[in-house]
Short mmCIF file of C-alpha atoms in Angstrom, two decimals:
data_model
loop_
_atom_site.label_atom_id
_atom_site.label_comp_id
_atom_site.label_asym_id
_atom_site.label_seq_id
_atom_site.Cartn_x
_atom_site.Cartn_y
_atom_site.Cartn_z
CA UNK A 1 104.66 46.98 111.78
CA UNK A 2 106.26 48.62 114.80
CA UNK A 3 104.70 51.74 116.24
CA UNK A 4 106.63 54.93 115.60
CA UNK A 5 106.59 57.68 118.20
CA UNK A 6 107.26 61.26 117.14
CA UNK A 7 108.76 63.53 119.73
CA UNK A 8 109.67 67.20 119.89
CA UNK A 9 107.61 68.07 116.83
CA UNK A 10 106.32 71.62 116.76
CA UNK A 11 103.37 72.08 114.43
CA UNK A 12 102.70 75.58 113.11
CA UNK A 13 101.00 77.01 110.08
CA UNK A 14 103.41 77.55 107.20
CA UNK A 15 103.82 81.17 106.20
CA UNK A 16 102.74 82.05 102.68
CA UNK A 17 105.36 82.71 100.05
CA UNK A 18 106.81 86.17 100.25
CA UNK A 19 109.70 88.13 98.79
CA UNK A 20 109.67 90.72 101.55
CA UNK A 21 113.13 91.53 102.81
CA UNK A 22 114.19 89.49 105.82
CA UNK A 23 114.67 91.79 108.78
CA UNK A 24 118.00 92.34 110.45
CA UNK A 25 117.01 90.11 113.35
CA UNK A 26 116.38 87.25 110.88
CA UNK A 27 119.38 87.29 108.54
CA UNK A 28 119.91 84.76 105.76
CA UNK A 29 122.81 83.17 107.62
CA UNK A 30 123.40 82.63 111.33
CA UNK A 31 124.90 85.68 113.02
CA UNK A 32 128.46 85.72 114.22
CA UNK A 33 130.49 88.64 115.47
CA UNK A 34 131.67 89.35 111.93
CA UNK A 35 128.83 88.13 109.72
CA UNK A 36 126.03 90.57 110.38
CA UNK A 37 124.18 91.64 107.25
CA UNK A 38 124.69 95.22 106.18
CA UNK A 39 123.86 97.58 103.34
CA UNK A 40 125.97 100.41 102.01
CA UNK A 41 125.78 102.97 99.23
CA UNK A 42 129.04 103.06 97.30
CA UNK A 43 129.79 106.19 95.30
CA UNK A 44 131.19 105.46 91.85
CA UNK A 45 131.78 107.33 88.63
CA UNK A 46 128.38 106.17 87.32
CA UNK A 47 126.42 107.14 90.42
CA UNK A 48 125.56 105.36 93.66
CA UNK A 49 125.55 101.56 93.77
CA UNK A 50 123.62 99.97 96.63
CA UNK A 51 125.49 96.93 98.00
CA UNK A 52 124.21 94.45 100.57
CA UNK A 53 126.89 92.37 102.28
CA UNK A 54 126.51 89.13 104.17
CA UNK A 55 129.20 87.12 105.88
CA UNK A 56 132.71 87.45 107.23
CA UNK A 57 134.63 89.82 104.94
CA UNK A 58 137.81 87.87 105.60
CA UNK A 59 136.37 84.96 103.64
CA UNK A 60 136.43 84.52 99.82
CA UNK A 61 134.02 86.82 98.01
CA UNK A 62 130.95 86.09 95.92
CA UNK A 63 129.58 89.06 93.98
CA UNK A 64 126.00 88.80 92.73
CA UNK A 65 124.12 90.90 90.20
CA UNK A 66 120.38 90.75 89.50
CA UNK A 67 118.25 90.79 86.34
CA UNK A 68 115.95 93.57 85.10
CA UNK A 69 112.77 94.04 87.15
CA UNK A 70 114.36 92.56 90.27
CA UNK A 71 116.86 93.51 92.95
CA UNK A 72 119.15 91.63 95.29
CA UNK A 73 116.27 90.71 97.61
CA UNK A 74 113.77 89.41 95.06
CA UNK A 75 116.49 87.72 92.98
CA UNK A 76 118.69 86.01 95.55
CA UNK A 77 117.06 85.96 99.00
CA UNK A 78 115.04 82.79 98.43
CA UNK A 79 118.01 80.91 96.96
CA UNK A 80 120.35 82.03 99.74
CA UNK A 81 117.77 80.83 102.26
CA UNK A 82 117.55 77.37 100.69
CA UNK A 83 118.61 74.76 103.23
CA UNK A 84 121.42 73.25 101.13
CA UNK A 85 122.82 76.66 100.20
CA UNK A 86 123.34 77.86 103.76
CA UNK A 87 126.40 75.72 104.62
CA UNK A 88 127.97 76.80 101.32
CA UNK A 89 127.43 80.53 101.78
CA UNK A 90 128.72 80.36 105.36
CA UNK A 91 132.16 79.83 103.85
CA UNK A 92 132.01 82.99 101.74
CA UNK A 93 131.20 86.65 102.08
CA UNK A 94 128.44 87.61 99.65
CA UNK A 95 128.23 91.07 98.12
CA UNK A 96 124.87 91.75 96.45
CA UNK A 97 125.25 94.65 93.99
CA UNK A 98 122.19 96.52 92.76
CA UNK A 99 122.12 98.46 89.50
CA UNK A 100 121.63 102.25 89.94
CA UNK A 101 118.14 102.98 91.27
CA UNK A 102 117.01 99.33 91.41
CA UNK A 103 117.20 98.68 95.16
CA UNK A 104 114.08 98.52 97.31
CA UNK A 105 112.73 101.94 98.23
CA UNK A 106 114.94 103.74 95.72
CA UNK A 107 114.08 107.36 95.00
CA UNK A 108 113.22 108.27 91.42
CA UNK A 109 116.36 109.19 89.53
CA UNK A 110 116.56 112.82 88.36
CA UNK A 111 115.51 113.25 84.75
CA UNK A 112 118.83 114.97 84.18
CA UNK A 113 120.70 111.83 85.29
CA UNK A 114 122.34 110.03 82.37
CA UNK A 115 121.88 106.36 83.08
CA UNK A 116 125.10 104.39 82.51
CA UNK A 117 125.50 101.89 79.72
CA UNK A 118 125.88 98.19 80.48
CA UNK A 119 129.63 98.47 79.93
CA UNK A 120 129.81 101.43 82.30
CA UNK A 121 127.84 99.54 84.96
CA UNK A 122 130.31 96.68 84.61
CA UNK A 123 133.25 99.04 85.11
CA UNK A 124 131.39 100.55 88.07
CA UNK A 125 132.14 97.33 89.93
CA UNK A 126 135.79 98.33 90.28
CA UNK A 127 135.10 101.05 92.89
CA UNK A 128 132.90 98.54 94.74
CA UNK A 129 135.77 96.05 94.91
CA UNK A 130 138.12 98.77 96.08
CA UNK A 131 135.63 99.98 98.70
CA UNK A 132 135.33 96.54 100.29
CA UNK A 133 138.93 95.48 99.68
CA UNK A 134 137.98 92.60 97.38
CA UNK A 135 140.95 91.30 95.41
CA UNK A 136 139.18 88.54 93.48
CA UNK A 137 135.67 87.08 93.50
CA UNK A 138 133.31 84.45 92.14
CA UNK A 139 130.52 86.06 90.10
CA UNK A 140 126.90 84.89 90.36
CA UNK A 141 124.62 86.72 87.95
CA UNK A 142 121.21 86.30 86.34
CA UNK A 143 120.06 87.73 83.00
CA UNK A 144 121.22 91.32 82.66
CA UNK A 145 123.33 90.86 85.80
CA UNK A 146 125.06 87.86 84.23
CA UNK A 147 125.86 89.93 81.15
CA UNK A 148 127.29 92.71 83.33
CA UNK A 149 129.54 90.30 85.27
CA UNK A 150 130.67 88.70 82.02
CA UNK A 151 131.71 92.11 80.64
CA UNK A 152 133.61 92.88 83.82
CA UNK A 153 135.46 89.56 83.62
CA UNK A 154 136.50 90.21 80.01
CA UNK A 155 137.92 93.63 80.86
CA UNK A 156 139.35 92.68 84.28
CA UNK A 157 140.39 89.01 84.04
CA UNK A 158 142.68 89.14 87.10
CA UNK A 159 139.78 90.17 89.34
CA UNK A 160 137.48 87.22 88.64
CA UNK A 161 138.10 83.66 89.84
CA UNK A 162 135.04 82.15 88.15
CA UNK A 163 131.59 82.96 86.77
CA UNK A 164 128.30 81.15 87.45
CA UNK A 165 125.83 82.71 85.02
CA UNK A 166 122.09 82.05 84.68
CA UNK A 167 120.30 82.92 81.42
CA UNK A 168 123.29 84.88 80.15
CA UNK A 169 123.03 86.40 76.67
CA UNK A 170 126.19 87.17 74.69
CA UNK A 171 124.58 88.83 71.67
CA UNK A 172 123.13 92.29 71.15
CA UNK A 173 119.36 92.68 71.44
CA UNK A 174 117.40 91.36 68.47
CA UNK A 175 114.50 93.22 66.88
CA UNK A 176 111.83 91.35 68.85
CA UNK A 177 113.52 91.89 72.20
CA UNK A 178 114.26 95.50 71.34
CA UNK A 179 110.62 96.21 70.43
CA UNK A 180 109.03 94.65 73.51
CA UNK A 181 111.60 96.10 75.90
CA UNK A 182 111.32 99.53 74.27
CA UNK A 183 107.52 99.59 74.56
CA UNK A 184 107.73 98.31 78.12
CA UNK A 185 110.20 101.03 79.13
CA UNK A 186 108.03 103.65 77.44
CA UNK A 187 105.10 102.77 79.70
CA UNK A 188 107.34 102.46 82.76
CA UNK A 189 108.61 106.00 82.23
CA UNK A 190 105.07 107.09 83.06
CA UNK A 191 105.96 105.95 86.59
CA UNK A 192 103.56 103.01 86.64
CA UNK A 193 103.69 99.31 85.81
CA UNK A 194 101.12 98.70 83.06
CA UNK A 195 99.64 95.35 82.08
CA UNK A 196 101.92 95.23 79.02
CA UNK A 197 105.08 95.82 81.08
CA UNK A 198 104.00 93.37 83.75
CA UNK A 199 103.23 90.57 81.27
CA UNK A 200 106.50 91.07 79.40
CA UNK A 201 108.62 91.09 82.56
CA UNK A 202 106.92 87.93 83.84
CA UNK A 203 107.55 86.22 80.50
CA UNK A 204 111.16 87.42 80.57
CA UNK A 205 111.69 85.85 84.01
CA UNK A 206 109.60 82.69 83.83
CA UNK A 207 108.70 81.77 80.27
CA UNK A 208 105.28 80.74 79.01
CA UNK A 209 105.12 77.25 80.53
CA UNK A 210 105.99 78.28 84.09
CA UNK A 211 103.47 81.13 83.89
CA UNK A 212 100.79 78.57 83.00
CA UNK A 213 101.72 75.94 85.60
CA UNK A 214 103.21 77.72 88.63
CA UNK A 215 100.64 80.42 89.41
CA UNK A 216 101.71 80.70 93.05
CA UNK A 217 105.33 81.58 92.29
CA UNK A 218 104.38 83.93 89.46
CA UNK A 219 101.88 85.71 91.70
CA UNK A 220 104.53 86.30 94.37
CA UNK A 221 106.90 87.88 91.86
CA UNK A 222 104.11 89.95 90.37
CA UNK A 223 103.33 91.41 93.79
CA UNK A 224 107.02 92.05 94.42
CA UNK A 225 107.47 93.96 91.16
CA UNK A 226 104.43 96.10 91.83
CA UNK A 227 105.55 97.25 95.28
CA UNK A 228 109.36 97.17 95.33
CA UNK A 229 110.43 98.44 91.89
CA UNK A 230 110.60 102.09 90.91
CA UNK A 231 109.05 102.09 87.39
CA UNK A 232 111.00 105.07 86.05
CA UNK A 233 114.32 103.72 87.31
CA UNK A 234 113.53 100.30 85.84
CA UNK A 235 112.80 101.92 82.47
CA UNK A 236 116.28 103.44 82.52
CA UNK A 237 117.87 100.06 83.31
CA UNK A 238 115.90 98.32 80.56
CA UNK A 239 116.89 100.90 77.95
CA UNK A 240 120.51 100.51 78.94
CA UNK A 241 120.25 96.72 78.61
CA UNK A 242 118.65 96.71 75.14
CA UNK A 243 121.41 99.01 73.88
CA UNK A 244 124.08 96.51 74.88
CA UNK A 245 126.71 95.39 72.42
CA UNK A 246 127.62 91.76 71.80
CA UNK A 247 130.27 90.26 74.07
CA UNK A 248 133.64 90.24 72.36
CA UNK A 249 134.30 86.52 72.62
CA UNK A 250 135.14 83.98 69.95
CA UNK A 251 135.78 80.25 70.07
CA UNK A 252 139.04 79.52 68.27
CA UNK A 253 140.28 75.94 67.98
CA UNK A 254 143.54 76.72 66.18
CA UNK A 255 146.28 76.74 68.87
CA UNK A 256 148.04 79.78 67.44
CA UNK A 257 144.92 81.88 66.85
CA UNK A 258 143.57 80.83 70.25
CA UNK A 259 146.36 82.74 71.99
CA UNK A 260 145.04 86.09 70.75
CA UNK A 261 141.32 85.31 70.46
CA UNK A 262 139.13 87.33 72.87
CA UNK A 263 137.92 84.89 75.49
CA UNK A 264 137.26 84.44 79.21
CA UNK A 265 140.33 83.57 81.24
CA UNK A 266 138.37 82.15 84.19
CA UNK A 267 136.19 79.02 84.49
CA UNK A 268 132.61 79.77 83.52
CA UNK A 269 129.38 77.84 83.96
CA UNK A 270 126.21 78.68 82.04
CA UNK A 271 122.86 77.56 83.47
CA UNK A 272 119.39 77.71 81.95
CA UNK A 273 116.05 76.00 82.44
CA UNK A 274 114.68 73.67 79.77
CA UNK A 275 111.63 75.94 79.40
CA UNK A 276 113.48 79.22 79.79
CA UNK A 277 112.74 81.88 77.16
CA UNK A 278 116.51 82.46 76.99
CA UNK A 279 117.76 78.90 76.52
CA UNK A 280 118.60 79.38 72.84
CA UNK A 281 120.68 82.44 73.67
CA UNK A 282 122.65 80.46 76.26
CA UNK A 283 123.29 77.73 73.69
CA UNK A 284 124.57 80.39 71.31
CA UNK A 285 126.86 81.81 73.97
CA UNK A 286 128.13 78.34 74.86
CA UNK A 287 129.11 77.90 71.22
CA UNK A 288 131.34 80.96 71.50
CA UNK A 289 133.11 79.85 74.69
CA UNK A 290 136.32 77.89 75.04
CA UNK A 291 135.23 74.31 75.90
CA UNK A 292 138.36 73.87 78.02
CA UNK A 293 137.12 76.17 80.80
CA UNK A 294 133.36 76.35 80.22
CA UNK A 295 130.32 74.21 81.03
CA UNK A 296 126.70 74.51 79.92
CA UNK A 297 123.91 73.05 82.03
CA UNK A 298 120.22 72.70 81.16
CA UNK A 299 117.92 72.09 84.12
CA UNK A 300 114.87 69.99 83.28
CA UNK A 301 111.31 70.83 84.31
CA UNK A 302 112.21 74.45 84.83
CA UNK A 303 111.55 77.85 83.28
CA UNK A 304 113.63 80.98 83.54
CA UNK A 305 113.71 81.33 87.34
CA UNK A 306 115.97 78.37 88.02
CA UNK A 307 117.06 79.66 91.44
CA UNK A 308 113.44 79.49 92.62
CA UNK A 309 112.05 76.63 90.55
CA UNK A 310 114.87 74.11 91.02
CA UNK A 311 117.06 75.39 93.88
CA UNK A 312 118.36 71.93 94.86
CA UNK A 313 119.76 71.23 91.39
CA UNK A 314 121.32 74.68 91.10
CA UNK A 315 122.78 74.40 94.60
CA UNK A 316 124.39 71.06 93.78
CA UNK A 317 125.80 72.42 90.52
CA UNK A 318 127.19 75.50 92.28
CA UNK A 319 128.75 73.38 95.03
CA UNK A 320 130.52 71.10 92.56
CA UNK A 321 131.58 74.09 90.47
CA UNK A 322 133.29 75.93 93.33
CA UNK A 323 134.75 72.72 94.74
CA UNK A 324 136.39 72.21 91.36
CA UNK A 325 138.06 75.58 91.92
CA UNK A 326 139.49 74.44 95.25
CA UNK A 327 136.84 75.99 97.52
CA UNK A 328 134.76 74.15 100.15
CA UNK A 329 137.40 71.43 100.78
CA UNK A 330 135.75 70.38 104.03
CA UNK A 331 132.16 70.36 102.78
CA UNK A 332 131.02 66.82 102.03
CA UNK A 333 127.74 65.29 100.98
CA UNK A 334 127.46 63.86 104.50
CA UNK A 335 127.69 67.33 106.05
CA UNK A 336 125.02 68.65 103.68
CA UNK A 337 122.78 65.73 104.59
CA UNK A 338 123.22 66.42 108.31
CA UNK A 339 122.46 70.10 107.78
CA UNK A 340 119.34 69.20 105.80
CA UNK A 341 118.24 66.77 108.52
CA UNK A 342 118.57 69.45 111.20
CA UNK A 343 116.50 71.79 109.08
CA UNK A 344 113.88 69.09 108.49
CA UNK A 345 113.40 68.60 112.22
CA UNK A 346 112.42 72.28 112.48
CA UNK A 347 110.16 72.23 109.43
CA UNK A 348 106.80 73.94 109.72
CA UNK A 349 103.77 71.85 108.73
CA UNK A 350 100.53 73.44 107.57
CA UNK A 351 97.79 73.45 104.96
CA UNK A 352 100.08 75.07 102.37
CA UNK A 353 103.10 73.37 100.79
CA UNK A 354 105.96 73.67 103.27
CA UNK A 355 109.57 73.39 102.21
CA UNK A 356 112.73 72.99 104.17
CA UNK A 357 113.92 76.57 104.09
CA UNK A 358 112.53 77.19 100.60
CA UNK A 359 109.18 77.14 98.78
CA UNK A 360 108.32 73.95 96.91
CA UNK A 361 108.40 74.53 93.16
#
C-alpha cells in the first residue's frame, strides 16, 4: 500500500455542542455587503414581533417560524449552519420570525397584555411582509410554527409560494395534549420551568426514543430552554396553541366539488421523523391534503427534531423541493459535493464527535 501524506491539516479540539447565538462576527452565512445578519422589532396589531434577517434582501424570501419552547436561534441555527444547507441559503434571504415574547432575552409580557390567538399570530405576518417588502415567500415551520404558516397560507394564498412543514398538526388539540399543555403552562406562569414542564417540552420536541438514546442532544436543548426562554411568555404561547381550531382543509376528489373545497393553493411538503410523537398527526393532515400538490415524507431513525437529528436528509429533501419550484437552477450535486469537501478540509478533530458544520446525531 502506498504511503499517504497529509498536509495542511489543522488539529484542534472540537467545541462542545451549544445553542448559544452565533455572534455578529460569526454569522451563519459568509458576509457580503448586503448579507449581514440583523434583528428588528416589527410593530404589528398583535404586538411586537422580533425578526432576524439573514441574506441579501433582493433574493427570494424564506420565512421561518419556530415551535413552542424554542426561538429562531434554538430552532434553526444548527440547521442553517449545516454544511450542505449553506450553499442553498446563500441564494435566499431568510426571515426568522419569533412569536410575541419568545425571542432570547425577551422581557416578561405585561399581565394586562392579551396574547394573540394562533390565527391572529398568522395574520400578524402581513405587517412583517410589508415592513420588509416581501411579495411572496417559501415558508419553513416546525410544530406550532408550521401550523401558523399553514393558516397564513390558507388566508393569503397569493403571498406563499410553497410550504415546507415539520411536525405540522391540522387538528384541534385533543384531550391528552390539552391536559399536559395546560398543566405545563400553569407551572410556567409561576415564572419558572418545573420538572413537569421540562419533561413535557422535551417529549414534545424529541419523543421517547430520542430522549432515551441521544442524551447529548437532549441535554443541549434542556440547557437552552432553561436559560433562553421566558417561562411566563412561553405559558402564554402554549395556551394560545392549545386553543387552536382545526385547519379548514378538506380533500375532495370530485372535480366539481374540488373547485370550492378549502385547500392549499401552493405546493406543500410535510416532514416527520419515524419516532416523532407527532407522526400520526402528520399522517392525518396528509390525508386531508390534495395529493396533486402535496408530499409527505417520513425520515427513518429520527424523533421529533428532524432538523438536528437528520439534517442531511432534510437538506436534500428541501433542495429537491425548492428546485421543483424553479429555484436553485444552478445548484447541482457536484457543487454541493465541492462545498462539502471544502468544509471537510477545515474540519476540527478532537475527542468529541466532530461534524462538518453540524453535530453528529
